[in-house]
XYZ file of N, CA and C in Angstrom:
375
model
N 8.942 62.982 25.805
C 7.926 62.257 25.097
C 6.742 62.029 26.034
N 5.562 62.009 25.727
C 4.389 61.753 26.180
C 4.081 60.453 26.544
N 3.567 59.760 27.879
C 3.659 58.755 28.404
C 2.663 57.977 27.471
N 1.784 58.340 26.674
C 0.886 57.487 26.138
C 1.620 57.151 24.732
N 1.903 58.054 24.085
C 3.133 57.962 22.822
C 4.177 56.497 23.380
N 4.713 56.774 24.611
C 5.474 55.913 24.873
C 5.181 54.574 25.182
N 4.156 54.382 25.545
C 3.396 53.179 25.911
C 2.579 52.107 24.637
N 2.259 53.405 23.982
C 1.678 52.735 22.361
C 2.929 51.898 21.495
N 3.955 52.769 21.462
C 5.604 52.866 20.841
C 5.679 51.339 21.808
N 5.641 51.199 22.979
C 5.871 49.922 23.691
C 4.926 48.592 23.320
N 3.393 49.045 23.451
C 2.728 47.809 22.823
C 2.622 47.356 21.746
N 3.008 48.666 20.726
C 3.562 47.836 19.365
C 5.005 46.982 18.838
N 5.484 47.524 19.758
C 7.194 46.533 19.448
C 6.656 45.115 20.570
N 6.393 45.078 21.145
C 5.519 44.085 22.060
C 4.536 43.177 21.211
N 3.928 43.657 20.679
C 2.953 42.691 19.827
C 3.629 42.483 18.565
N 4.355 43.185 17.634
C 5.076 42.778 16.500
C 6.445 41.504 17.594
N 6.837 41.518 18.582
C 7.830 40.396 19.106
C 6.955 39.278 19.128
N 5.920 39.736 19.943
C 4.543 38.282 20.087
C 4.379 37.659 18.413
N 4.354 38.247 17.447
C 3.670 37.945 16.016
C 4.956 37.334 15.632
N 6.361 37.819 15.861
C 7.454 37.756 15.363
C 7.898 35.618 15.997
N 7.256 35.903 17.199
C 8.032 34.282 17.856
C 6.426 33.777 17.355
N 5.575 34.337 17.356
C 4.640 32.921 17.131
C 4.944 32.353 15.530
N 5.425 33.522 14.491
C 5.579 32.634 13.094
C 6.916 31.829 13.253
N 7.824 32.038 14.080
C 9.362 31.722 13.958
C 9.497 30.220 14.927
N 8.036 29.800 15.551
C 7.409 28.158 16.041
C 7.718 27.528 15.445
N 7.298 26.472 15.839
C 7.279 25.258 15.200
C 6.188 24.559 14.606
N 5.200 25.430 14.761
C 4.403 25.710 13.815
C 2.946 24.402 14.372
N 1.928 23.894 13.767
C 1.144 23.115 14.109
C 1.812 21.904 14.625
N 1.644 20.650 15.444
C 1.624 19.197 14.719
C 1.217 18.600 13.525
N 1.990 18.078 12.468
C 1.468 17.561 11.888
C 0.413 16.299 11.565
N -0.512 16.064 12.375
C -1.466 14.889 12.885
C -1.719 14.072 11.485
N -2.698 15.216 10.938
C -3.680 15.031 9.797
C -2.883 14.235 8.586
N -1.401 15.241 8.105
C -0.440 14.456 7.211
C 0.269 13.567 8.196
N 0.284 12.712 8.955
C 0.808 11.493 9.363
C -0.111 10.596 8.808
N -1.824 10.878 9.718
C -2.641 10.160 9.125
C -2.899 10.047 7.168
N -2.947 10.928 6.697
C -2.793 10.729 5.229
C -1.685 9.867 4.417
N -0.147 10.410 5.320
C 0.700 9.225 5.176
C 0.452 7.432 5.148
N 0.081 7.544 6.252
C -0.011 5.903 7.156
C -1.368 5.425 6.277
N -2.054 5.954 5.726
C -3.484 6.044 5.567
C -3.030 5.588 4.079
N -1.986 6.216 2.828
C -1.677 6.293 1.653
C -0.943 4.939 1.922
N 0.095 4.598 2.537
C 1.030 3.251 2.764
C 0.437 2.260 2.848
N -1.114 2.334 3.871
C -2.062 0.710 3.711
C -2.540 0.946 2.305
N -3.393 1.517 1.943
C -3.502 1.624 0.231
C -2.741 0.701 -0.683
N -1.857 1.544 -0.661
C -0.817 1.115 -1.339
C -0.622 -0.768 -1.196
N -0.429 -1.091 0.258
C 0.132 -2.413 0.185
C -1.634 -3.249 -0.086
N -1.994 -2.503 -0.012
C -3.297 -3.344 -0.519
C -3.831 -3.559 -1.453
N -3.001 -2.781 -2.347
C -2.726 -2.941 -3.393
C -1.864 -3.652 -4.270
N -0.975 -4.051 -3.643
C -0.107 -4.831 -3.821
C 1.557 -4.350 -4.058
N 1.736 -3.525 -3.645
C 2.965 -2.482 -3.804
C 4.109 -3.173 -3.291
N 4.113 -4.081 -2.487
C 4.759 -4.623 -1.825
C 5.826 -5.663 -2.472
N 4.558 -6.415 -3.488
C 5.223 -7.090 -4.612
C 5.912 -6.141 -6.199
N 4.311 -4.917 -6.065
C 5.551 -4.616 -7.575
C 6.180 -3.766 -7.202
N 5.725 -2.836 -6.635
C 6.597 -1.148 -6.205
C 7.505 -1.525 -4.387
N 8.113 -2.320 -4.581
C 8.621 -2.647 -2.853
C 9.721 -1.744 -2.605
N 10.435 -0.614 -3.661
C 11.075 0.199 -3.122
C 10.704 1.586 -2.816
N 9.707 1.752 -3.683
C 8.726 3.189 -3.474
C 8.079 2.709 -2.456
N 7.380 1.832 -1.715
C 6.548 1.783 -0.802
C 7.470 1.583 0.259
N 8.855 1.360 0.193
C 9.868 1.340 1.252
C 10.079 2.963 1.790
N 10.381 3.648 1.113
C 10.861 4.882 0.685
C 9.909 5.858 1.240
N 8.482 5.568 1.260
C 7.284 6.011 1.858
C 7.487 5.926 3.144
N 7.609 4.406 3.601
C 7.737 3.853 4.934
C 9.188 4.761 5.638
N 10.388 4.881 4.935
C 10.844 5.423 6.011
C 10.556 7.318 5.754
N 10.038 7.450 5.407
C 9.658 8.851 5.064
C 9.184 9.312 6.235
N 8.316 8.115 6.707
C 7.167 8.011 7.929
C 7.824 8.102 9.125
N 8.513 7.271 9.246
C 9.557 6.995 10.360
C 10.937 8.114 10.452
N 10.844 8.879 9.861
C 11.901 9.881 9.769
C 11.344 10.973 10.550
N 10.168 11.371 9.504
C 8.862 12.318 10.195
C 8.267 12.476 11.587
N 7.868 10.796 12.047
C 7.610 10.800 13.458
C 9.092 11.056 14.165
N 10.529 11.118 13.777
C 11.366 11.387 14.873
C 11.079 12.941 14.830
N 11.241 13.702 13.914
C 11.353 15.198 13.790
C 9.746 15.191 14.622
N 9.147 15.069 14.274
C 7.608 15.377 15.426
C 8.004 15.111 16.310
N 8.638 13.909 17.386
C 9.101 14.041 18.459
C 10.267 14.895 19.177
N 10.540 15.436 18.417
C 11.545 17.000 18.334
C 11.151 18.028 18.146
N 9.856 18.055 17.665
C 8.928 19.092 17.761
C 9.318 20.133 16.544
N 10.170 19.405 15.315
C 10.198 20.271 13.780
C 9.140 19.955 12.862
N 8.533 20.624 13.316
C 6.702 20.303 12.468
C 6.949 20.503 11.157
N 7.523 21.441 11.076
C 7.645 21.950 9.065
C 8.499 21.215 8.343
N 9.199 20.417 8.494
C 10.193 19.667 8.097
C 9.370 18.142 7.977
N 8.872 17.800 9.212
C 8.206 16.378 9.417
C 6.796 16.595 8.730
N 6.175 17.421 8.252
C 4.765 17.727 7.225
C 5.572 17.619 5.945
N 6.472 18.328 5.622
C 7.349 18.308 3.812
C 7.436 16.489 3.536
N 8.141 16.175 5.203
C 8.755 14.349 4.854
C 7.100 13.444 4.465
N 6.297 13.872 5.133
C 4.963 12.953 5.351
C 4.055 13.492 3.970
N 3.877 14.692 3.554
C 3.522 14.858 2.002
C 4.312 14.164 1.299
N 6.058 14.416 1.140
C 6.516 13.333 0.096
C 6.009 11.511 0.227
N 6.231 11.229 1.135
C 5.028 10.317 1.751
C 3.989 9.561 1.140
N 3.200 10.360 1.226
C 2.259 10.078 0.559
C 2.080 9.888 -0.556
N 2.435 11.055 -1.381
C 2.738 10.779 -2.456
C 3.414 9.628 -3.391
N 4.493 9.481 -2.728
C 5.131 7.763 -2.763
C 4.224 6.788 -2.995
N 3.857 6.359 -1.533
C 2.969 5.604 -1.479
C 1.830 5.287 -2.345
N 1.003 6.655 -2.500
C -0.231 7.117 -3.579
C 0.605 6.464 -4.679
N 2.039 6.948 -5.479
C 2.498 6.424 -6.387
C 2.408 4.736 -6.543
N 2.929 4.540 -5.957
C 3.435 3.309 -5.343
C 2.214 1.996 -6.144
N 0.826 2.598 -5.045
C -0.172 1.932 -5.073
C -0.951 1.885 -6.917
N -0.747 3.278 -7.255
C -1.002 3.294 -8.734
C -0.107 2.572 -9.621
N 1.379 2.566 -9.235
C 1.918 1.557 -10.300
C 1.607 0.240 -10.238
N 1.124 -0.607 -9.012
C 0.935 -1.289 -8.347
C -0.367 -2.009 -9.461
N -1.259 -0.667 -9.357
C -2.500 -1.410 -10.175
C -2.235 -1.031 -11.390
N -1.660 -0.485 -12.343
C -1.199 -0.544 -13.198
C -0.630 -1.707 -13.944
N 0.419 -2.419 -12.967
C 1.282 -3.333 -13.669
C -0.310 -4.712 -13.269
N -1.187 -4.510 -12.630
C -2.065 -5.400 -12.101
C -2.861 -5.783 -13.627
N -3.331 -4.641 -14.166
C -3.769 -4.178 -15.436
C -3.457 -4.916 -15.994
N -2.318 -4.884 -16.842
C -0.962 -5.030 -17.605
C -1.496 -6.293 -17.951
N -1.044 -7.318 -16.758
C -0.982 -8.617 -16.456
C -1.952 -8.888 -17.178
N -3.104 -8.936 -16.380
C -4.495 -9.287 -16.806
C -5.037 -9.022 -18.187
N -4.494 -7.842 -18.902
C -4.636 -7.588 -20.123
C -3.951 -9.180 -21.123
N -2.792 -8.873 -20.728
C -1.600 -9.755 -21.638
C -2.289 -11.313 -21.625
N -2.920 -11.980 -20.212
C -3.851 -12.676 -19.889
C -4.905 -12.914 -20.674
N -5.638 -11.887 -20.926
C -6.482 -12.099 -21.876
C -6.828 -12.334 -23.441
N -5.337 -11.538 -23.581
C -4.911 -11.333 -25.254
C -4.425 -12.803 -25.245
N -3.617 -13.673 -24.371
C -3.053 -14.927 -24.686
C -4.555 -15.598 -25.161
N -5.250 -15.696 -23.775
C -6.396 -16.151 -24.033
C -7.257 -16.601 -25.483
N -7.231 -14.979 -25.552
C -8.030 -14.954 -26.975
C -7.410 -15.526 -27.828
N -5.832 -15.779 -27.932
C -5.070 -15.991 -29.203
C -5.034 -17.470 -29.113
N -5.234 -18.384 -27.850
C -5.214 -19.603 -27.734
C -6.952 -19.958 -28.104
N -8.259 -19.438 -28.090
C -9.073 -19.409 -28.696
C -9.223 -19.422 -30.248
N -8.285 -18.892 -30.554
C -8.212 -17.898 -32.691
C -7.451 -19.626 -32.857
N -6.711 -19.810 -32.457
C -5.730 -21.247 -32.706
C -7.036 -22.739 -32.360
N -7.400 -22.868 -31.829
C -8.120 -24.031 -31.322
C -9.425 -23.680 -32.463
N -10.218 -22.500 -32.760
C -10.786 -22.251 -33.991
C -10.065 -22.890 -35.329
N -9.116 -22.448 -35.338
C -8.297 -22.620 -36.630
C -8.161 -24.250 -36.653
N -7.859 -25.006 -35.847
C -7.774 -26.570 -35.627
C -9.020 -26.790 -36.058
N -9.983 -26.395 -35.245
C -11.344 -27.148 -35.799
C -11.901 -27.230 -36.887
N -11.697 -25.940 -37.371
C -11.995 -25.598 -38.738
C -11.521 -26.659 -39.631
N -10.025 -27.065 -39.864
C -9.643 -27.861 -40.657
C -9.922 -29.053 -40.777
């Protein structure tokens, strides 16, 4: 075989091994989805999640804390899947949160009005 044949034949099994271990990593840190995590969880409790959604916003929280161990182990793809579900939680969390906030305030107002329609009705007579 021809030394240049052989050398090409070499830098391509060489660069397909290089391509082969860089996808088979551990891929980025996940920074950005921690911050989106941690970032979705204050939301959330500022929302008040704490009081209505306190097991989804739990569930978030250790999502978080699961995630940062696998990042300190350096399983990036695993600890990005935990910190998207995460968020999502949380994001949930915070929407049921103002939802049931809604709710309240609605039912609040309908009493309202109906204790208005009654105190009308008194006067009237």
């Amino acid at each position: 075989m021809q030394p240049h044949i052989r050398f090409s034949r070499t830098f391509i099994i060489l660069g397909f091994a290089a391509t082969l271990a860089a996808c088979a990593g551990p891929g980025p840190r996940p920074d950005s989805d921690l911050q989106l995590a941690t970032g979705s969880i204050s939301q959330a409790e500022a929302a008040d999640a704490r009081q209505f959604e306190p097991v989804l916003l739990n569930q978030a929280q250790n999502k978080v804390a699961d995630a940062r161990e696998l990042i300190d182990r350096e399983e990036y793809r695993e600890a990005e899947r935990l910190l998207e579900q995460a968020a999502v939680d949380a994001q949930l969390a915070g929407a049921r949160s103002e939802t049931e906030k809604a709710r309240r305030a609605v039912e609040e107002i309908n009493a309202n009005i109906e204790n208005l329609r009654r105190q009308l009705e008194m006067d009237q007579q």
